[in-house]
Amino acid sequence: MRFAATLIPTLKENPVEARVESHRLMLRAGLIRQLGAGIYTWLPMGLKVLRKVETIVREEMDAAGAQEILMPAVQPAELWQESGRWQMYGPELLRFQDRGGRDFCFGPTHEEVVTDLVRRELRSYRHLPANFYQIQTKFRDEIRPRFGIMRGREFLMKDAYSFDLDEVGLDKSYILMVETYNRIFQRCGLHYRAVEADTGSIGGASSHEFHVLANSGEDVIASCDSCGYAANLEKAEGSSPSAIPGGEVGSMRAVATPGVKTMEEVSAFLGYPLGRMIKSLVVEGEGGAFQLLLRGDHELNLIKAAHAVGSAFVQLVEPARVQELTGVAVGSLGPVGAVLPVLADHCLKDLVGFVAGANEDGKHWVDVMWERDCPKPQMADLRNVVAGDGCPRCQVGSLRLDRGIEVGHVFKLGDKYSKALQVAVQDADGRERTPVMGCYGIGVSRIVAAAIEQNHDDQGIVWPVALAPFPVEIVLVNPKETQAVAVATSLEEGLKKFGIDVLLDDRDERLGVKFKDADLLGIPWRAVVGGRSLKEGSVEVQRRGKPDKELIALDKVVEFLSARVRDGK
Amino acid sequence: MRFAATLIPTLKENPVEARVESHRLMLRAGLIRQLGAGIYTWLPMGLKVLRKVETIVREEMDAAGAQEILMPAVQPAELWQESGRWQMYGPELLRFQDRGGRDFCFGPTHEEVVTDLVRRELRSYRHLPANFYQIQTKFRDEIRPRFGIMRGREFLMKDAYSFDLDEVGLDKSYILMVETYNRIFQRCGLHYRAVEADTGSIGGASSHEFHVLANSGEDVIASCDSCGYAANLEKAEGSSPSAIPGGEVGSMRAVATPGVKTMEEVSAFLGYPLGRMIKSLVVEGEGGAFQLLLRGDHELNLIKAAHAVGSAFVQLVEPARVQELTGVAVGSLGPVGAVLPVLADHCLKDLVGFVAGANEDGKHWVDVMWERDCPKPQMADLRNVVAGDGCPRCQVGSLRLDRGIEVGHVFKLGDKYSKALQVAVQDADGRERTPVMGCYGIGVSRIVAAAIEQNHDDQGIVWPVALAPFPVEIVLVNPKETQAVAVATSLEEGLKKFGIDVLLDDRDERLGVKFKDADLLGIPWRAVVGGRSLKEGSVEVQRRGKPDKELIALDKVVEFLSARVRDGK
């Protein structure tokens, strides 16, 4: 492809609207342009990358025996009413009416449509297992689209749905997809982690997320430094380190703490470490309000809290409402004489001689002990793990925390949709069975952004070879130099024979501009054709992101580059 | 691909809802399933065909130097307001609001979006010519979706938009696209015709349509049997055959025609041929009402009529309104003493001694002559051509009429959108210029249906090799016969080396069922593996649509089939 004849509108300046590096670089390298909030046009270079991801996903899904189909983007409301999601789904579901006044939505996901297809077409166990997938433009009306295509409204997604006769079959289908996802992200050349995840409102028994590791990620992932355990912070469990020694514990006594508000202030004022203080928080869900106790240096995990109190979800209660529920300010809450039902995090089980609010403003209890001074509450996992926590699986390693960008998600759905839509399949004995489902998503467009978050430097993008719009860029020093043009064209043709597409910078621009753009575009291999090196019968070759330049003899360049591109280097 | 593990839900019966052969066969062969009115899911076999078309289109567009991009499906109303189409476009434009109450539409076409992109990114003549295309799901809220995907609401389209500095450039871009379209439809293996078309409301100076010829086509195409002239009936011109001889013409006289209503009835009653009768029709547009005169055996062309009276469009006036405008019934209208402005079709210029309504119910004038009996009206092209009309281009050949399915359309848009959106590009002299545009559409999904309309028989589809979901189907006589399975698998692998994908019917079904399904699916080459022929060391090979079966020796099958598939036979 010729640079001069292609829309690659690189920008010198950082666009002010972009907050993360991938958004900045996708705009600066001319991969995308915004049309509206969270809505983007993919320009030629960006689309090349998107198609590379798409191809890898398609090849691996096909290899796993999944069947590609293409379901409509526009879905009738009736199916969503049948599953109950027409009411349940929030305003991210873009709803509209057609000219006849019938209700439709722009599908953000396709459980209903695929389940309807299966109930109409698959009647026998002999048709199972089946896994249907599509690669399709989806729309989710995000309230706050941000970070470019990372959290856009219109995006490209691969969604797959498996159907099995029973849980044993679902397990197999699920594992096959986890393996397939591993191959996909490996082929993309990304550092990623598969983590256990909370199943959330979509329901179902088991769920894993796939995260591309990057400092800018919105998610936090805990992983064991010894075994393979990894989980999203939402769900990660850590065995608490032994309780911080309390020293000698005297009797419980009240200390006046007038105007001392935060945990940190109380800790400093009393000279007790945060780890010996108990903080109280109030959450409320459909099951009512609860007072939750955590160690002063720990953070509440709302998802775990919801599980613990038996609600679908809970939210943290505002100070005014705390006052209303308990009669005291949130900072003064404590377990001694609590009026709400109390739950404590596991870490508090063996804590002795701790500090807690006295349920009276301007006063704290010091040297509190369970049972002696107040009943020991029910214990539960309520907190986010922290770095250094023990691994819950191997019991040997300790957890580290990384930031990640979620690019894939697999769920066991069970019979949630197949039951709601009354799918019936005959088993080998002629009995009607409700198949169980799994669903498997990959954010195809998000992978492009995640790859950039993980692979860039000050000069621009540094593409993994597998995702680069082109594996090789030839920079013509002077496009008017006929010999150089002939050499460049012959290199281009030579590489094409190895299936390697080349971007040829044939612009009538200063060499510095071309180099700057090449760095920005991040194409793995750059070959400079022209100038002194060409006179000496060679081409200057450089790997993006590496400082070294090599002079390669003209007749060796194709061999040199094709070998490296083939090896994904 | 294994038949048993793939969703290919063939149907024995014709679905009652399908009115045309392609719709019937796409349902029966399990290519698609309906989700809602005009909204379809593409199943594995259908999607394979769709992707074949898509690939051919993409390869040829790339070869023509067009740049692939991907614009959003969801478009903000502001751009459509800027072009004026937010108001102009009818209810086919699916409009909706996002959660913030902002207006959007699901793009049925992308002139606004691409023109906006160009005004932001292209500033210099050096960036021109440029041609941007995309292959994308579109939505048009058809009032009466019908014929399956042929006239669906959600469909896959290739749309391209060229930008040139001037008309000379646009001509070149336009011709390049016409040539590219010819290559695309040739590669698809379709009988098609490129025809001149009316430009309609989209505006612009020049337009061609590409029609796949098929008896079921909704369009009529006139083409010369001598030169290359071809045009849509909407636009086709035909030189009128010499006026039907009138014989001796007496004086104009009135004849009572009580209760004689239609042209045919009057013709029979008076004993005058239809070709010597004049029929009057009334049309109304923004320029008022007109009385149009046609020969009794000709049909009015409303588009030509609109051009002739200088309106953007006109419609035929209802009988009640005719009565209101003229004081007589529509069947009694005639040129003698007409009250409305009159225009006559060219064919009436030299007609003598004709019959016409007398502007009085129950009475006709006979042996009317222009000038002698009434003023000769202004002549214009008002009628549809008929088979046998003289060719307007070569003046030698005569026209034939065929039915066609429109699968492609190219337009010269001129500066309609670039002016409305104020695009400015600097020319070589530094002056600001408004680029001129062309737009070029291909109905990717419609090609699939059109190909079936053109290529089927009583048993099912007969795919052109280039579009077939698979070029070769191997039918296993008995999937439990291990030797046959081994042979089939080795054939499959052998063909794969030639880049030929195989559908392997490995179902545990009667052979008759497999043959019926193979005929229905229409895969070009069928190889039957098993039974007596295999014992004798050969495979029975048959071309779909041909009666002859050939026995090919096992070691020659791959060679035999790959050669034929390669040649597109």
PDB file of C-alpha atoms in Angstrom, chain A residues 4-7 9 33 35-36 39-44 47 50-51 58 67-76 79 91-92 94-100 102 104 106 113 116-117 121-122 126 132 135-137 139 141-143 153-154, chain B residues 4-7 9 33 35-36 39-44 47 50-51 58 67-76 79 91-92 94-100 102 104 106 113 116-117 121-122 126 132 135-137 139 141-143 153-154:
ATOM      1  CA  ALA A   4       0.823   8.935  -0.438  1.00  0.00           C
ATOM      2  CA  ALA A   5      -2.418   7.446  -1.778  1.00  0.00           C
ATOM      3  CA  THR A   6      -3.799   6.395   1.601  1.00  0.00           C
ATOM      4  CA  LEU A   7      -5.622   8.368   4.264  1.00  0.00           C
ATOM      5  CA  PRO A   9      -3.775  11.584   8.821  1.00  0.00           C
ATOM      6  CA  ARG A  33     -11.645   9.544  13.930  1.00  0.00           C
ATOM      7  CA  LEU A  35     -17.973  10.961  14.664  1.00  0.00           C
ATOM      8  CA  GLY A  36     -19.878  11.414  17.914  1.00  0.00           C
ATOM      9  CA  ILE A  39     -18.768   6.539  17.919  1.00  0.00           C
ATOM     10  CA  TYR A  40     -15.759   6.239  15.638  1.00  0.00           C
ATOM     11  CA  THR A  41     -14.824   5.781  12.002  1.00  0.00           C
ATOM     12  CA  TRP A  42     -12.021   3.314  11.385  1.00  0.00           C
ATOM     13  CA  LEU A  43      -9.556   4.704   8.848  1.00  0.00           C
ATOM     14  CA  PRO A  44      -7.468   2.436   6.590  1.00  0.00           C
ATOM     15  CA  LEU A  47      -9.195  -1.120   9.981  1.00  0.00           C
ATOM     16  CA  LEU A  50      -9.071  -4.569  13.391  1.00  0.00           C
ATOM     17  CA  ARG A  51      -9.173  -7.132  10.561  1.00  0.00           C
ATOM     18  CA  ARG A  58     -12.271 -16.336  13.395  1.00  0.00           C
ATOM     19  CA  GLN A  67     -20.041 -22.310  13.628  1.00  0.00           C
ATOM     20  CA  GLU A  68     -20.003 -18.774  12.320  1.00  0.00           C
ATOM     21  CA  ILE A  69     -23.388 -17.177  11.733  1.00  0.00           C
ATOM     22  CA  LEU A  70     -24.543 -13.574  11.476  1.00  0.00           C
ATOM     23  CA  MET A  71     -27.503 -12.484  13.537  1.00  0.00           C
ATOM     24  CA  PRO A  72     -29.346  -9.202  13.001  1.00  0.00           C
ATOM     25  CA  ALA A  73     -28.197  -6.046  14.747  1.00  0.00           C
ATOM     26  CA  VAL A  74     -31.824  -4.955  15.066  1.00  0.00           C
ATOM     27  CA  GLN A  75     -33.799  -7.198  17.410  1.00  0.00           C
ATOM     28  CA  PRO A  76     -37.535  -7.298  18.101  1.00  0.00           C
ATOM     29  CA  LEU A  79     -37.704 -11.852  22.552  1.00  0.00           C
ATOM     30  CA  PRO A  91     -30.591   2.447  29.522  1.00  0.00           C
ATOM     31  CA  GLU A  92     -27.498   1.000  27.796  1.00  0.00           C
ATOM     32  CA  LEU A  94     -30.750   1.367  22.762  1.00  0.00           C
ATOM     33  CA  ARG A  95     -34.472   1.010  22.157  1.00  0.00           C
ATOM     34  CA  PHE A  96     -36.509   2.402  19.295  1.00  0.00           C
ATOM     35  CA  GLN A  97     -39.622   1.891  17.256  1.00  0.00           C
ATOM     36  CA  ASP A  98     -39.832   1.091  13.572  1.00  0.00           C
ATOM     37  CA  ARG A  99     -42.119   3.005  11.214  1.00  0.00           C
ATOM     38  CA  GLY A 100     -44.969   0.702  12.202  1.00  0.00           C
ATOM     39  CA  ARG A 102     -43.148  -1.808  16.870  1.00  0.00           C
ATOM     40  CA  PHE A 104     -36.915  -2.948  18.710  1.00  0.00           C
ATOM     41  CA  PHE A 106     -29.971  -2.348  18.665  1.00  0.00           C
ATOM     42  CA  VAL A 113     -31.760 -14.279  19.353  1.00  0.00           C
ATOM     43  CA  ASP A 116     -34.705 -18.470  19.728  1.00  0.00           C
ATOM     44  CA  LEU A 117     -32.795 -19.861  16.739  1.00  0.00           C
ATOM     45  CA  GLU A 121     -33.910 -25.497  14.657  1.00  0.00           C
ATOM     46  CA  LEU A 122     -32.330 -27.954  17.085  1.00  0.00           C
ATOM     47  CA  ARG A 126     -27.545 -35.426  18.019  1.00  0.00           C
ATOM     48  CA  PHE A 132     -22.570 -20.490  17.340  1.00  0.00           C
ATOM     49  CA  ILE A 135     -18.331 -11.091  14.662  1.00  0.00           C
ATOM     50  CA  GLN A 136     -20.571  -8.074  14.594  1.00  0.00           C
ATOM     51  CA  THR A 137     -21.024  -4.400  15.312  1.00  0.00           C
ATOM     52  CA  PHE A 139     -24.165  -0.832  20.314  1.00  0.00           C
ATOM     53  CA  ASP A 141     -25.527   3.309  25.034  1.00  0.00           C
ATOM     54  CA  GLU A 142     -22.844   3.938  27.672  1.00  0.00           C
ATOM     55  CA  ILE A 143     -23.677   6.842  29.940  1.00  0.00           C
ATOM     56  CA  ARG A 153     -20.815   2.947  22.242  1.00  0.00           C
ATOM     57  CA  GLU A 154     -20.505   1.269  18.853  1.00  0.00           C
TER      58      GLU A 154
ATOM     59  CA  ALA B   4     -23.413 -33.564  10.782  1.00  0.00           C
ATOM     60  CA  ALA B   5     -21.774 -30.947  13.000  1.00  0.00           C
ATOM     61  CA  THR B   6     -23.127 -27.935  11.121  1.00  0.00           C
ATOM     62  CA  LEU B   7     -26.489 -26.198  11.296  1.00  0.00           C
ATOM     63  CA  PRO B   9     -31.592 -27.082   8.520  1.00  0.00           C
ATOM     64  CA  ARG B  33     -33.881 -17.768   8.987  1.00  0.00           C
ATOM     65  CA  LEU B  35     -36.109 -13.045  12.938  1.00  0.00           C
ATOM     66  CA  GLY B  36     -38.633 -10.334  12.095  1.00  0.00           C
ATOM     67  CA  ILE B  39     -34.662  -9.097   9.333  1.00  0.00           C
ATOM     68  CA  TYR B  40     -32.724 -12.341   8.904  1.00  0.00           C
ATOM     69  CA  THR B  41     -30.075 -14.440  10.574  1.00  0.00           C
ATOM     70  CA  TRP B  42     -27.452 -15.862   8.218  1.00  0.00           C
ATOM     71  CA  LEU B  43     -26.773 -19.500   9.031  1.00  0.00           C
ATOM     72  CA  PRO B  44     -23.392 -21.146   8.297  1.00  0.00           C
ATOM     73  CA  LEU B  47     -22.815 -16.774   5.533  1.00  0.00           C
ATOM     74  CA  LEU B  50     -22.124 -13.893   1.683  1.00  0.00           C
ATOM     75  CA  ARG B  51     -18.423 -13.924   2.537  1.00  0.00           C
ATOM     76  CA  ARG B  58     -13.181  -6.237  -1.476  1.00  0.00           C
ATOM     77  CA  GLN B  67      -9.423   2.594   0.489  1.00  0.00           C
ATOM     78  CA  GLU B  68     -11.412   0.460   2.869  1.00  0.00           C
ATOM     79  CA  ILE B  69     -12.670   2.182   6.001  1.00  0.00           C
ATOM     80  CA  LEU B  70     -15.487   1.414   8.431  1.00  0.00           C
ATOM     81  CA  MET B  71     -17.896   4.181   9.317  1.00  0.00           C
ATOM     82  CA  PRO B  72     -20.352   3.969  12.210  1.00  0.00           C
ATOM     83  CA  ALA B  73     -23.776   2.459  11.706  1.00  0.00           C
ATOM     84  CA  VAL B  74     -25.205   4.980  14.149  1.00  0.00           C
ATOM     85  CA  GLN B  75     -25.055   8.524  12.801  1.00  0.00           C
ATOM     86  CA  PRO B  76     -25.781  11.821  14.539  1.00  0.00           C
ATOM     87  CA  LEU B  79     -24.893  15.861   9.700  1.00  0.00           C
ATOM     88  CA  PRO B  91     -39.670   7.049   6.915  1.00  0.00           C
ATOM     89  CA  GLU B  92     -37.168   4.488   5.578  1.00  0.00           C
ATOM     90  CA  LEU B  94     -34.746   4.717  11.087  1.00  0.00           C
ATOM     91  CA  ARG B  95     -34.473   7.555  13.583  1.00  0.00           C
ATOM     92  CA  PHE B  96     -34.056   7.309  17.334  1.00  0.00           C
ATOM     93  CA  GLN B  97     -32.742   9.118  20.355  1.00  0.00           C
ATOM     94  CA  ASP B  98     -29.914   8.030  22.595  1.00  0.00           C
ATOM     95  CA  ARG B  99     -30.254   7.994  26.387  1.00  0.00           C
ATOM     96  CA  GLY B 100     -29.319  11.665  26.436  1.00  0.00           C
ATOM     97  CA  ARG B 102     -29.952  13.348  21.122  1.00  0.00           C
ATOM     98  CA  PHE B 104     -29.514   9.711  15.653  1.00  0.00           C
ATOM     99  CA  PHE B 106     -29.254   3.954  11.759  1.00  0.00           C
ATOM    100  CA  VAL B 113     -20.428  10.841   7.220  1.00  0.00           C
ATOM    101  CA  ASP B 116     -17.644  15.139   6.917  1.00  0.00           C
ATOM    102  CA  LEU B 117     -14.545  12.953   7.170  1.00  0.00           C
ATOM    103  CA  GLU B 121      -8.953  15.376   6.809  1.00  0.00           C
ATOM    104  CA  LEU B 122      -8.323  16.241   3.157  1.00  0.00           C
ATOM    105  CA  ARG B 126      -2.493  16.116  -3.580  1.00  0.00           C
ATOM    106  CA  PHE B 132     -13.353   5.406   0.311  1.00  0.00           C
ATOM    107  CA  ILE B 135     -18.731  -3.188   3.613  1.00  0.00           C
ATOM    108  CA  GLN B 136     -21.299  -2.755   6.310  1.00  0.00           C
ATOM    109  CA  THR B 137     -24.672  -3.689   7.705  1.00  0.00           C
ATOM    110  CA  PHE B 139     -30.852  -0.600   7.805  1.00  0.00           C
ATOM    111  CA  ASP B 141     -37.116   0.723   7.248  1.00  0.00           C
ATOM    112  CA  GLU B 142     -38.928  -0.522   4.131  1.00  0.00           C
ATOM    113  CA  ILE B 143     -42.686  -0.145   4.367  1.00  0.00           C
ATOM    114  CA  ARG B 153     -34.642  -4.046   6.112  1.00  0.00           C
ATOM    115  CA  GLU B 154     -31.238  -5.037   7.468  1.00  0.00           C
TER     116      GLU B 154
END
